[in-house]
């Protein structure tokens, strides 16, 4: 691991060749060097590692009718290798479709990030040019203004649904690691940057009402959560999501709007809950959400919740891409640079061309989630999952 870390630092330009002592100091200082293996593959990714250890934007969403039956998740399981779910008599076509992408890491000085994002968007446009929405679940950019400019340009050129929603990731706060000359400068962190400035930059790009908000799309509730702080205000936050008491209180109220609905509730947060999806037992993600206990408790009252997260980059073919406990958790891998389990619980690289994401179909009786390989333009075997919906009988 130490050799991988050193290689990554050299690739990223943080160290001069042979500076092993500086690498050790950097590790001890808990710099954001998350997924260092990916950095060794692609310099300039700016993907940092989590060391071991504003506002409310609630939109007015119409309340769901209390006359609808309550929901239970009857089963949630893989549909089989390479399966393509076919409509049945009860639900002959999807009521709602949307892709979920994460960790696209678009940077204006990184043509690989741009090419992978273009390929993903074009492939999804071929899969379904009429999808109802697109969700990009955090780590949109390297946090710099010019990265947002490049992403805005790409979005203007590429096919995508009219409705696009974003969540904030830890990399949206990364301007704090660069000096005025755009050189990686941890010694001068936070380089004049503030957390509010990072949040404002994100909101200016997304034109969303706040870091957390909800939307109704074809009668289904979509809830978007996000970190309100970074390590600038509190170094112990590391790269983890900080959810304020206001955000958690708002979440309870937002969920309550759908408590009597038979429909799934889609929740999006860049960082995953610990000990859930693939990668969350790895040291870098053993917390990931500062208030993870409170968040888990809130979501556990709603078995119809499907929580999508990114951040780990762990690839979709791993066994815990899809996990069901009191609610469902789904890992969305990474468009820019998937990683995988090395067999010992540590992460390692995959072929550099790999690029992945999810495609979701909502039927009256189930939600189907499929893994998509954007490089090969095909569905990923054994990554189709179905969440069946039904009357809970409460």
PDB file of C-alpha atoms in Angstrom, residues 168-272:
ATOM      1  CA  UNK A 168     -22.310  17.518  -3.837  1.00  0.00           C
ATOM      2  CA  UNK A 169     -19.275  15.279  -3.323  1.00  0.00           C
ATOM      3  CA  UNK A 170     -16.067  15.731  -1.376  1.00  0.00           C
ATOM      4  CA  UNK A 171     -14.225  16.787  -4.536  1.00  0.00           C
ATOM      5  CA  UNK A 172     -16.503  19.771  -4.902  1.00  0.00           C
ATOM      6  CA  UNK A 173     -14.530  21.201  -1.954  1.00  0.00           C
ATOM      7  CA  UNK A 174     -11.116  20.570  -3.538  1.00  0.00           C
ATOM      8  CA  UNK A 175     -10.288  24.091  -4.598  1.00  0.00           C
ATOM      9  CA  UNK A 176      -8.936  24.386  -1.053  1.00  0.00           C
ATOM     10  CA  UNK A 177      -6.017  22.127  -2.014  1.00  0.00           C
ATOM     11  CA  UNK A 178      -4.831  24.289  -4.928  1.00  0.00           C
ATOM     12  CA  UNK A 179      -2.881  27.520  -4.775  1.00  0.00           C
ATOM     13  CA  UNK A 180      -3.509  30.541  -6.979  1.00  0.00           C
ATOM     14  CA  UNK A 181      -1.402  28.977  -9.771  1.00  0.00           C
ATOM     15  CA  UNK A 182      -3.501  25.809  -9.720  1.00  0.00           C
ATOM     16  CA  UNK A 183      -0.729  23.814  -8.159  1.00  0.00           C
ATOM     17  CA  UNK A 184      -1.573  21.167  -5.585  1.00  0.00           C
ATOM     18  CA  UNK A 185      -0.519  22.841  -2.353  1.00  0.00           C
ATOM     19  CA  UNK A 186      -1.465  21.049   0.888  1.00  0.00           C
ATOM     20  CA  UNK A 187       1.141  23.084   2.762  1.00  0.00           C
ATOM     21  CA  UNK A 188      -0.972  26.209   2.243  1.00  0.00           C
ATOM     22  CA  UNK A 189      -4.394  24.542   2.694  1.00  0.00           C
ATOM     23  CA  UNK A 190      -7.074  25.925   2.484  1.00  0.00           C
ATOM     24  CA  UNK A 191      -5.469  28.403   0.089  1.00  0.00           C
ATOM     25  CA  UNK A 192      -8.009  31.143   0.768  1.00  0.00           C
ATOM     26  CA  UNK A 193     -10.973  28.902   0.022  1.00  0.00           C
ATOM     27  CA  UNK A 194     -14.008  28.584   2.305  1.00  0.00           C
ATOM     28  CA  UNK A 195     -16.597  25.844   2.514  1.00  0.00           C
ATOM     29  CA  UNK A 196     -19.350  28.308   1.668  1.00  0.00           C
ATOM     30  CA  UNK A 197     -17.472  29.387  -1.455  1.00  0.00           C
ATOM     31  CA  UNK A 198     -17.267  25.740  -2.574  1.00  0.00           C
ATOM     32  CA  UNK A 199     -20.965  25.239  -1.894  1.00  0.00           C
ATOM     33  CA  UNK A 200     -21.892  28.449  -3.727  1.00  0.00           C
ATOM     34  CA  UNK A 201     -19.840  27.360  -6.738  1.00  0.00           C
ATOM     35  CA  UNK A 202     -21.668  24.020  -6.805  1.00  0.00           C
ATOM     36  CA  UNK A 203     -25.087  25.660  -6.479  1.00  0.00           C
ATOM     37  CA  UNK A 204     -24.306  28.238  -9.140  1.00  0.00           C
ATOM     38  CA  UNK A 205     -23.516  25.415 -11.554  1.00  0.00           C
ATOM     39  CA  UNK A 206     -26.467  23.193 -10.645  1.00  0.00           C
ATOM     40  CA  UNK A 207     -29.048  25.965 -10.181  1.00  0.00           C
ATOM     41  CA  UNK A 208     -30.536  23.862  -7.394  1.00  0.00           C
ATOM     42  CA  UNK A 209     -32.275  25.422  -4.377  1.00  0.00           C
ATOM     43  CA  UNK A 210     -29.798  24.031  -1.849  1.00  0.00           C
ATOM     44  CA  UNK A 211     -27.471  21.230  -0.888  1.00  0.00           C
ATOM     45  CA  UNK A 212     -30.491  19.181   0.178  1.00  0.00           C
ATOM     46  CA  UNK A 213     -33.897  19.253  -1.453  1.00  0.00           C
ATOM     47  CA  UNK A 214     -36.523  16.969  -2.920  1.00  0.00           C
ATOM     48  CA  UNK A 215     -38.378  16.688  -6.193  1.00  0.00           C
ATOM     49  CA  UNK A 216     -41.393  14.784  -7.448  1.00  0.00           C
ATOM     50  CA  UNK A 217     -40.819  13.128 -10.815  1.00  0.00           C
ATOM     51  CA  UNK A 218     -43.817  11.389 -12.337  1.00  0.00           C
ATOM     52  CA  UNK A 219     -45.319  10.994  -8.894  1.00  0.00           C
ATOM     53  CA  UNK A 220     -42.147   9.536  -7.335  1.00  0.00           C
ATOM     54  CA  UNK A 221     -40.155  11.286  -4.620  1.00  0.00           C
ATOM     55  CA  UNK A 222     -36.458  11.966  -5.184  1.00  0.00           C
ATOM     56  CA  UNK A 223     -34.499  13.208  -2.148  1.00  0.00           C
ATOM     57  CA  UNK A 224     -31.040  14.739  -2.557  1.00  0.00           C
ATOM     58  CA  UNK A 225     -28.684  15.030   0.426  1.00  0.00           C
ATOM     59  CA  UNK A 226     -25.180  16.463   0.694  1.00  0.00           C
ATOM     60  CA  UNK A 227     -22.309  17.483   2.902  1.00  0.00           C
ATOM     61  CA  UNK A 228     -22.509  21.000   4.325  1.00  0.00           C
ATOM     62  CA  UNK A 229     -18.981  21.067   5.706  1.00  0.00           C
ATOM     63  CA  UNK A 230     -15.494  19.931   4.796  1.00  0.00           C
ATOM     64  CA  UNK A 231     -12.259  19.665   6.732  1.00  0.00           C
ATOM     65  CA  UNK A 232     -11.666  23.411   6.430  1.00  0.00           C
ATOM     66  CA  UNK A 233     -13.900  24.108   9.426  1.00  0.00           C
ATOM     67  CA  UNK A 234     -13.135  20.846  11.214  1.00  0.00           C
ATOM     68  CA  UNK A 235     -10.220  18.610  10.184  1.00  0.00           C
ATOM     69  CA  UNK A 236     -11.963  15.619  11.763  1.00  0.00           C
ATOM     70  CA  UNK A 237     -14.587  15.749   9.010  1.00  0.00           C
ATOM     71  CA  UNK A 238     -11.950  14.317   6.667  1.00  0.00           C
ATOM     72  CA  UNK A 239     -13.651  13.465   3.342  1.00  0.00           C
ATOM     73  CA  UNK A 240     -16.879  12.376   5.037  1.00  0.00           C
ATOM     74  CA  UNK A 241     -20.329  13.895   4.539  1.00  0.00           C
ATOM     75  CA  UNK A 242     -21.406  16.262   7.293  1.00  0.00           C
ATOM     76  CA  UNK A 243     -25.195  16.420   7.616  1.00  0.00           C
ATOM     77  CA  UNK A 244     -26.348  19.216   9.896  1.00  0.00           C
ATOM     78  CA  UNK A 245     -29.157  18.820  12.451  1.00  0.00           C
ATOM     79  CA  UNK A 246     -31.258  21.010  10.158  1.00  0.00           C
ATOM     80  CA  UNK A 247     -30.678  18.681   7.229  1.00  0.00           C
ATOM     81  CA  UNK A 248     -31.554  15.587   9.259  1.00  0.00           C
ATOM     82  CA  UNK A 249     -34.685  17.246  10.616  1.00  0.00           C
ATOM     83  CA  UNK A 250     -35.664  18.290   7.098  1.00  0.00           C
ATOM     84  CA  UNK A 251     -35.087  14.712   5.885  1.00  0.00           C
ATOM     85  CA  UNK A 252     -37.559  13.363   8.441  1.00  0.00           C
ATOM     86  CA  UNK A 253     -40.171  15.808   7.208  1.00  0.00           C
ATOM     87  CA  UNK A 254     -39.459  15.040   3.555  1.00  0.00           C
ATOM     88  CA  UNK A 255     -39.747  11.290   4.077  1.00  0.00           C
ATOM     89  CA  UNK A 256     -42.973  11.703   6.020  1.00  0.00           C
ATOM     90  CA  UNK A 257     -44.608  13.037   2.855  1.00  0.00           C
ATOM     91  CA  UNK A 258     -44.343   9.554   1.346  1.00  0.00           C
ATOM     92  CA  UNK A 259     -44.872   7.418   4.438  1.00  0.00           C
ATOM     93  CA  UNK A 260     -48.223   6.094   3.201  1.00  0.00           C
ATOM     94  CA  UNK A 261     -47.223   5.737  -0.420  1.00  0.00           C
ATOM     95  CA  UNK A 262     -46.889   2.426  -2.227  1.00  0.00           C
ATOM     96  CA  UNK A 263     -44.086   3.905  -4.298  1.00  0.00           C
ATOM     97  CA  UNK A 264     -40.321   3.712  -3.728  1.00  0.00           C
ATOM     98  CA  UNK A 265     -38.487   6.735  -2.341  1.00  0.00           C
ATOM     99  CA  UNK A 266     -35.195   7.420  -4.116  1.00  0.00           C
ATOM    100  CA  UNK A 267     -32.500   8.976  -1.896  1.00  0.00           C
ATOM    101  CA  UNK A 268     -29.124  10.178  -3.180  1.00  0.00           C
ATOM    102  CA  UNK A 269     -25.991  10.951  -1.164  1.00  0.00           C
ATOM    103  CA  UNK A 270     -22.459  10.883  -2.515  1.00  0.00           C
ATOM    104  CA  UNK A 271     -20.916   9.142   0.496  1.00  0.00           C
ATOM    105  CA  UNK A 272     -22.239   5.706   1.528  1.00  0.00           C
TER     106      UNK A 272
END
